[in-house]
Amino acid sequence: MIPPDHPRYRSLVTREHLAVCVKTGIVSPEGLTAHGRGEAFDYFLGERTTESALLAERTAAALILGARNPVISVNGNTAALAAREIAGLQKASGAKVEVNLFHRTEERVNQIEDLLRSAGAEVFSGPAERLLPLSHDRAWCRREGMFSADVILVPLEDGDRCEVLVNMGKTVIALDLNPLSRTARMATLTVVDELTRALPNITDACRNLTGAERMQLLACLDNNYLLSEAIREMTMRLAHALD
Ligand code: PTJ
């Protein structure tokens, strides 16, 4: 039992939830390691949305709203942490929601799709094909979904698929607390923020951005700037950690 007055209550409850989701199969055991890495980077950020992350989130919304066939890719960690937020972003943006897993089994795909549906998302499902040029199971996707997406949001991704999607000519929006990851550097746009803070901000922007603001955000998209600002924020906090 985690006492609600524990100073790290939210973090501990999240960890407990993920541990339960490993037992049910939604999250892969490796997903816990990925979460731990994310938590470490979030400490460096001060567990808040920085100004540059908010700019990235607004730009992500502009990209999704301007897309012909936008897709939100969902893995185990994303579903466990933010199924409701995914459903909210889908409603605000009209994007397809498609499950894509690194540690893929049909059973996990079905479980995650059910979880997303129970949170209110409409899941783009059905038979998948091995369509992406990857030797691992993230290659499996749907022809009318990820394969033909022009803009794809990839939370907690691995660098390989991000690179392949960019090479296929897609606009890739990564959501990753680690600004040094291969994913973060390969993506068209990287949101360096925690999933459950970032998704509602992207959703709000989808609802509120004007046409002129969207054009302005797209004209100014500079992922190197966003990554270097994230690294600067983290470095500043580390430098002043004991002040
Ligand atoms: O469910 P599966 O089988 O598809 O597996 C999913 C995982 C997450 C295990 C898989 O994609 C993986 O191994 O991911 P990586 O390569 O560890 O990358 C995950 C990235 O997400 C890391 O750079 C973390 O810093 C970051 N991250 C972790 N938790 C969060 C996060 N970023 C934002 N919000 C988080 N909550």
GROMACS .gro file of C-alpha atoms and ligand atoms in nm:
model
  279
    1MET     CA    1   0.000   0.000   0.000
    2ILE     CA    2   0.152   0.332  -0.108
    3PRO     CA    3   0.058   0.611   0.133
    4PRO     CA    4  -0.093   0.912  -0.052
    5ASP     CA    5   0.126   1.149   0.150
    6HIS     CA    6   0.446   0.990   0.019
    7PRO     CA    7   0.646   1.265  -0.157
    8ARG     CA    8   0.688   1.039  -0.463
    9TYR     CA    9   0.329   0.909  -0.452
   10ARG     CA   10   0.250   0.961  -0.820
   11SER     CA   11   0.571   0.800  -0.935
   12LEU     CA   12   0.525   0.501  -0.706
   13VAL     CA   13   0.163   0.449  -0.810
   14THR     CA   14   0.268   0.461  -1.174
   15ARG     CA   15   0.539   0.202  -1.113
   16GLU     CA   16   0.295  -0.023  -0.930
   17HIS     CA   17   0.046   0.011  -1.216
   18LEU     CA   18   0.313  -0.080  -1.473
   19ALA     CA   19   0.419  -0.382  -1.265
   20VAL     CA   20   0.056  -0.502  -1.264
   21CYS     CA   21   0.041  -0.442  -1.642
   22VAL     CA   22   0.348  -0.664  -1.684
   23LYS     CA   23   0.162  -0.940  -1.503
   24THR     CA   24  -0.143  -0.903  -1.729
   25GLY     CA   25   0.077  -0.888  -2.039
   26ILE     CA   26  -0.004  -0.533  -2.155
   27VAL     CA   27   0.350  -0.413  -2.075
   28SER     CA   28   0.656  -0.617  -2.164
   29PRO     CA   29   0.906  -0.678  -1.879
   30GLU     CA   30   1.150  -0.468  -2.083
   31GLY     CA   31   0.895  -0.187  -2.067
   32LEU     CA   32   0.983  -0.137  -1.700
   33THR     CA   33   1.343  -0.065  -1.793
   34ALA     CA   34   1.226   0.180  -2.058
   35HIS     CA   35   1.007   0.352  -1.798
   36GLY     CA   36   1.296   0.377  -1.552
   37ARG     CA   37   1.511   0.544  -1.815
   38GLY     CA   38   1.230   0.787  -1.888
   39GLU     CA   39   1.190   0.869  -1.517
   40ALA     CA   40   1.560   0.952  -1.490
   41PHE     CA   41   1.541   1.199  -1.777
   42ASP     CA   42   1.222   1.345  -1.633
   43TYR     CA   43   1.412   1.419  -1.310
   44PHE     CA   44   1.662   1.618  -1.513
   45LEU     CA   45   1.374   1.812  -1.670
   46GLY     CA   46   1.221   1.886  -1.330
   47GLU     CA   47   0.914   1.673  -1.412
   48ARG     CA   48   0.746   1.961  -1.591
   49THR     CA   49   0.668   2.068  -1.944
   50THR     CA   50   0.935   2.312  -2.054
   51GLU     CA   51   0.873   2.604  -2.287
   52SER     CA   52   1.048   2.425  -2.575
   53ALA     CA   53   0.846   2.106  -2.510
   54LEU     CA   54   0.524   2.308  -2.530
   55LEU     CA   55   0.642   2.456  -2.859
   56ALA     CA   56   0.711   2.100  -2.984
   57GLU     CA   57   0.366   1.988  -2.867
   58ARG     CA   58   0.193   2.274  -3.051
   59THR     CA   59   0.400   2.196  -3.361
   60ALA     CA   60   0.305   1.827  -3.332
   61ALA     CA   61  -0.061   1.931  -3.332
   62ALA     CA   62  -0.007   2.146  -3.642
   63LEU     CA   63   0.155   1.851  -3.822
   64ILE     CA   64  -0.122   1.608  -3.724
   65LEU     CA   65  -0.400   1.851  -3.821
   66GLY     CA   66  -0.239   1.911  -4.161
   67ALA     CA   67  -0.195   1.541  -4.237
   68ARG     CA   68  -0.385   1.338  -4.495
   69ASN     CA   69  -0.361   1.011  -4.299
   70PRO     CA   70  -0.223   1.070  -3.948
   71VAL     CA   71  -0.158   0.766  -3.729
   72ILE     CA   72  -0.086   0.736  -3.357
   73SER     CA   73   0.130   0.430  -3.293
   74VAL     CA   74   0.067   0.263  -2.958
   75ASN     CA   75   0.289   0.016  -2.771
   76GLY     CA   76   0.245  -0.152  -2.433
   77ASN     CA   77   0.383   0.128  -2.214
   78THR     CA   78   0.182   0.391  -2.397
   79ALA     CA   79  -0.144   0.199  -2.359
   80ALA     CA   80  -0.079   0.127  -1.991
   81LEU     CA   81   0.007   0.487  -1.907
   82ALA     CA   82  -0.216   0.687  -2.135
   83ALA     CA   83  -0.501   0.497  -2.304
   84ARG     CA   84  -0.751   0.774  -2.217
   85GLU     CA   85  -0.517   1.047  -2.339
   86ILE     CA   86  -0.469   0.858  -2.668
   87ALA     CA   87  -0.848   0.842  -2.710
   88GLY     CA   88  -0.869   1.216  -2.636
   89LEU     CA   89  -0.606   1.302  -2.894
   90GLN     CA   90  -0.779   1.082  -3.150
   91LYS     CA   91  -1.108   1.267  -3.093
   92ALA     CA   92  -0.944   1.607  -3.128
   93SER     CA   93  -0.737   1.519  -3.434
   94GLY     CA   94  -0.916   1.243  -3.624
   95ALA     CA   95  -0.595   1.035  -3.631
   96LYS     CA   96  -0.601   0.658  -3.662
   97VAL     CA   97  -0.485   0.463  -3.356
   98GLU     CA   98  -0.283   0.152  -3.442
   99VAL     CA   99  -0.098  -0.089  -3.214
  100ASN     CA  100   0.264  -0.162  -3.304
  101LEU     CA  101   0.482  -0.369  -3.073
  102PHE     CA  102   0.847  -0.454  -3.039
  103HIS     CA  103   0.777  -0.761  -2.823
  104ARG     CA  104   0.489  -0.868  -3.042
  105THR     CA  105   0.244  -1.150  -2.984
  106GLU     CA  106  -0.111  -1.165  -3.122
  107GLU     CA  107  -0.234  -1.197  -2.764
  108ARG     CA  108  -0.061  -0.873  -2.657
  109VAL     CA  109  -0.189  -0.689  -2.965
  110ASN     CA  110  -0.546  -0.798  -2.883
  111GLN     CA  111  -0.513  -0.708  -2.515
  112ILE     CA  112  -0.378  -0.362  -2.592
  113GLU     CA  113  -0.646  -0.301  -2.856
  114ASP     CA  114  -0.914  -0.398  -2.600
  115LEU     CA  115  -0.765  -0.164  -2.341
  116LEU     CA  116  -0.763   0.123  -2.591
  117ARG     CA  117  -1.124   0.054  -2.690
  118SER     CA  118  -1.232   0.046  -2.327
  119ALA     CA  119  -1.072   0.390  -2.287
  120GLY     CA  120  -1.282   0.525  -2.575
  121ALA     CA  121  -1.043   0.494  -2.869
  122GLU     CA  122  -1.144   0.361  -3.207
  123VAL     CA  123  -0.869   0.117  -3.296
  124PHE     CA  124  -0.750   0.061  -3.652
  125SER     CA  125  -0.709  -0.315  -3.638
  126GLY     CA  126  -0.748  -0.621  -3.853
  127PRO     CA  127  -0.486  -0.838  -4.019
  128ALA     CA  128  -0.137  -0.688  -4.017
  129GLU     CA  129   0.134  -0.754  -4.274
  130ARG     CA  130   0.510  -0.746  -4.249
  131LEU     CA  131   0.537  -0.423  -4.447
  132LEU     CA  132   0.825  -0.223  -4.297
  133PRO     CA  133   1.185  -0.307  -4.391
  134LEU     CA  134   1.285  -0.416  -4.039
  135SER     CA  135   1.413  -0.751  -3.915
  136HIS     CA  136   1.216  -0.726  -3.589
  137ASP     CA  137   0.843  -0.743  -3.529
  138ARG     CA  138   0.779  -0.370  -3.542
  139ALA     CA  139   0.772  -0.442  -3.917
  140TRP     CA  140   0.412  -0.565  -3.876
  141CYS     CA  141   0.151  -0.300  -3.959
  142ARG     CA  142  -0.159  -0.235  -4.167
  143ARG     CA  143  -0.143  -0.121  -4.530
  144GLU     CA  144  -0.410   0.150  -4.486
  145GLY     CA  145  -0.272   0.251  -4.145
  146MET     CA  146   0.091   0.307  -4.060
  147PHE     CA  147   0.218   0.191  -4.396
  148SER     CA  148   0.034   0.465  -4.583
  149ALA     CA  149   0.044   0.728  -4.306
  150ASP     CA  150   0.199   1.061  -4.398
  151VAL     CA  151   0.234   1.177  -4.035
  152ILE     CA  152   0.293   0.929  -3.754
  153LEU     CA  153   0.320   0.992  -3.380
  154VAL     CA  154   0.552   0.742  -3.213
  155PRO     CA  155   0.560   0.758  -2.832
  156LEU     CA  156   0.841   0.565  -2.657
  157GLU     CA  157   0.985   0.437  -2.982
  158ASP     CA  158   1.303   0.257  -3.076
  159GLY     CA  159   1.539   0.430  -3.318
  160ASP     CA  160   1.529   0.161  -3.588
  161ARG     CA  161   1.168   0.202  -3.685
  162CYS     CA  162   1.185   0.578  -3.657
  163GLU     CA  163   1.470   0.580  -3.909
  164VAL     CA  164   1.284   0.346  -4.146
  165LEU     CA  165   0.967   0.558  -4.129
  166VAL     CA  166   1.163   0.877  -4.202
  167ASN     CA  167   1.338   0.702  -4.493
  168MET     CA  168   0.994   0.607  -4.629
  169GLY     CA  169   0.922   0.981  -4.655
  170LYS     CA  170   0.694   1.005  -4.354
  171THR     CA  171   0.683   1.289  -4.106
  172VAL     CA  172   0.767   1.127  -3.772
  173ILE     CA  173   0.679   1.288  -3.440
  174ALA     CA  174   0.867   1.120  -3.155
  175LEU     CA  175   0.762   1.152  -2.795
  176ASP     CA  176   1.067   1.069  -2.585
  177LEU     CA  177   1.209   1.204  -2.260
  178ASN     CA  178   1.560   1.119  -2.377
  179PRO     CA  179   1.678   1.393  -2.614
  180LEU     CA  180   1.993   1.191  -2.688
  181SER     CA  181   1.815   0.879  -2.812
  182ARG     CA  182   1.847   0.771  -3.175
  183THR     CA  183   1.470   0.813  -3.206
  184ALA     CA  184   1.486   1.170  -3.080
  185ARG     CA  185   1.759   1.257  -3.329
  186MET     CA  186   1.610   1.071  -3.627
  187ALA     CA  187   1.254   1.208  -3.595
  188THR     CA  188   1.118   1.503  -3.790
  189LEU     CA  189   0.998   1.650  -3.461
  190THR     CA  190   1.073   1.534  -3.108
  191VAL     CA  191   0.863   1.618  -2.805
  192VAL     CA  192   1.090   1.586  -2.501
  193ASP     CA  193   0.823   1.554  -2.234
  194GLU     CA  194   0.651   1.287  -2.029
  195LEU     CA  195   0.378   1.103  -2.218
  196THR     CA  196   0.090   1.189  -1.984
  197ARG     CA  197   0.181   1.560  -1.984
  198ALA     CA  198   0.254   1.577  -2.357
  199LEU     CA  199  -0.057   1.409  -2.498
  200PRO     CA  200  -0.313   1.646  -2.332
  201ASN     CA  201  -0.107   1.945  -2.449
  202ILE     CA  202  -0.108   1.817  -2.808
  203THR     CA  203  -0.483   1.753  -2.776
  204ASP     CA  204  -0.548   2.107  -2.646
  205ALA     CA  205  -0.345   2.250  -2.933
  206CYS     CA  206  -0.542   2.041  -3.184
  207ARG     CA  207  -0.859   2.201  -3.046
  208ASN     CA  208  -0.733   2.558  -3.021
  209LEU     CA  209  -0.472   2.640  -3.286
  210THR     CA  210  -0.580   2.887  -3.550
  211GLY     CA  211  -0.489   2.835  -3.916
  212ALA     CA  212  -0.235   3.118  -3.898
  213GLU     CA  213  -0.072   2.972  -3.586
  214ARG     CA  214  -0.043   2.633  -3.755
  215MET     CA  215   0.132   2.782  -4.055
  216GLN     CA  216   0.368   2.980  -3.832
  217LEU     CA  217   0.457   2.670  -3.624
  218LEU     CA  218   0.527   2.459  -3.933
  219ALA     CA  219   0.741   2.732  -4.089
  220CYS     CA  220   0.958   2.747  -3.774
  221LEU     CA  221   0.998   2.369  -3.719
  222ASP     CA  222   1.362   2.309  -3.619
  223ASN     CA  223   1.419   1.979  -3.438
  224ASN     CA  224   1.785   2.052  -3.363
  225TYR     CA  225   1.678   2.367  -3.182
  226LEU     CA  226   1.414   2.176  -2.980
  227LEU     CA  227   1.661   1.902  -2.883
  228SER     CA  228   1.934   2.147  -2.789
  229GLU     CA  229   1.685   2.344  -2.577
  230ALA     CA  230   1.584   2.023  -2.396
  231ILE     CA  231   1.950   1.940  -2.331
  232ARG     CA  232   2.013   2.298  -2.216
  233GLU     CA  233   1.721   2.279  -1.969
  234MET     CA  234   1.854   1.952  -1.826
  235THR     CA  235   2.211   2.079  -1.804
  236MET     CA  236   2.096   2.397  -1.628
  237ARG     CA  237   1.905   2.198  -1.368
  238LEU     CA  238   2.200   1.967  -1.309
  239ALA     CA  239   2.437   2.262  -1.277
  240HIS     CA  240   2.212   2.424  -1.015
  241ALA     CA  241   2.087   2.106  -0.845
  242LEU     CA  242   2.252   2.180  -0.513
  243ASP     CA  243   2.209   2.562  -0.509
  244PTJ     O1  244   0.532  -0.270  -2.581
  244PTJ     P1  245   0.648  -0.302  -2.671
  244PTJ     O2  246   0.668  -0.450  -2.686
  244PTJ     O3  247   0.635  -0.239  -2.808
  244PTJ     O4  248   0.783  -0.244  -2.606
  244PTJ     C1  249   0.790  -0.105  -2.578
  244PTJ     C2  250   0.927  -0.060  -2.523
  244PTJ     C3  251   0.907   0.073  -2.452
  244PTJ     C4  252   0.980  -0.164  -2.426
  244PTJ     C5  253   1.023  -0.045  -2.642
  244PTJ     O5  254   0.970   0.043  -2.735
  244PTJ     C6  255   1.160   0.001  -2.597
  244PTJ     O6  256   1.247  -0.077  -2.564
  244PTJ     O7  257   1.177   0.134  -2.597
  244PTJ     P2  258   1.320   0.203  -2.564
  244PTJ     O8  259   1.416   0.178  -2.678
  244PTJ     O9  260   1.363   0.172  -2.426
  244PTJ    O10  261   1.280   0.355  -2.572
  244PTJ     C7  262   1.185   0.411  -2.488
  244PTJ     C8  263   1.217   0.560  -2.474
  244PTJ    O11  264   1.104   0.622  -2.415
  244PTJ     C9  265   1.338   0.588  -2.383
  244PTJ    O12  266   1.424   0.679  -2.446
  244PTJ    C10  267   1.276   0.653  -2.256
  244PTJ    O13  268   1.356   0.757  -2.207
  244PTJ    C11  269   1.145   0.709  -2.310
  244PTJ     N1  270   1.037   0.706  -2.211
  244PTJ    C12  271   1.011   0.612  -2.118
  244PTJ     N2  272   0.901   0.641  -2.048
  244PTJ    C13  273   0.854   0.758  -2.098
  244PTJ    C14  274   0.941   0.799  -2.202
  244PTJ     N3  275   0.920   0.912  -2.272
  244PTJ    C15  276   0.809   0.986  -2.241
  244PTJ     N4  277   0.722   0.953  -2.141
  244PTJ    C16  278   0.740   0.839  -2.069
  244PTJ     N5  279   0.651   0.805  -1.975
   0.00000   0.00000   0.00000
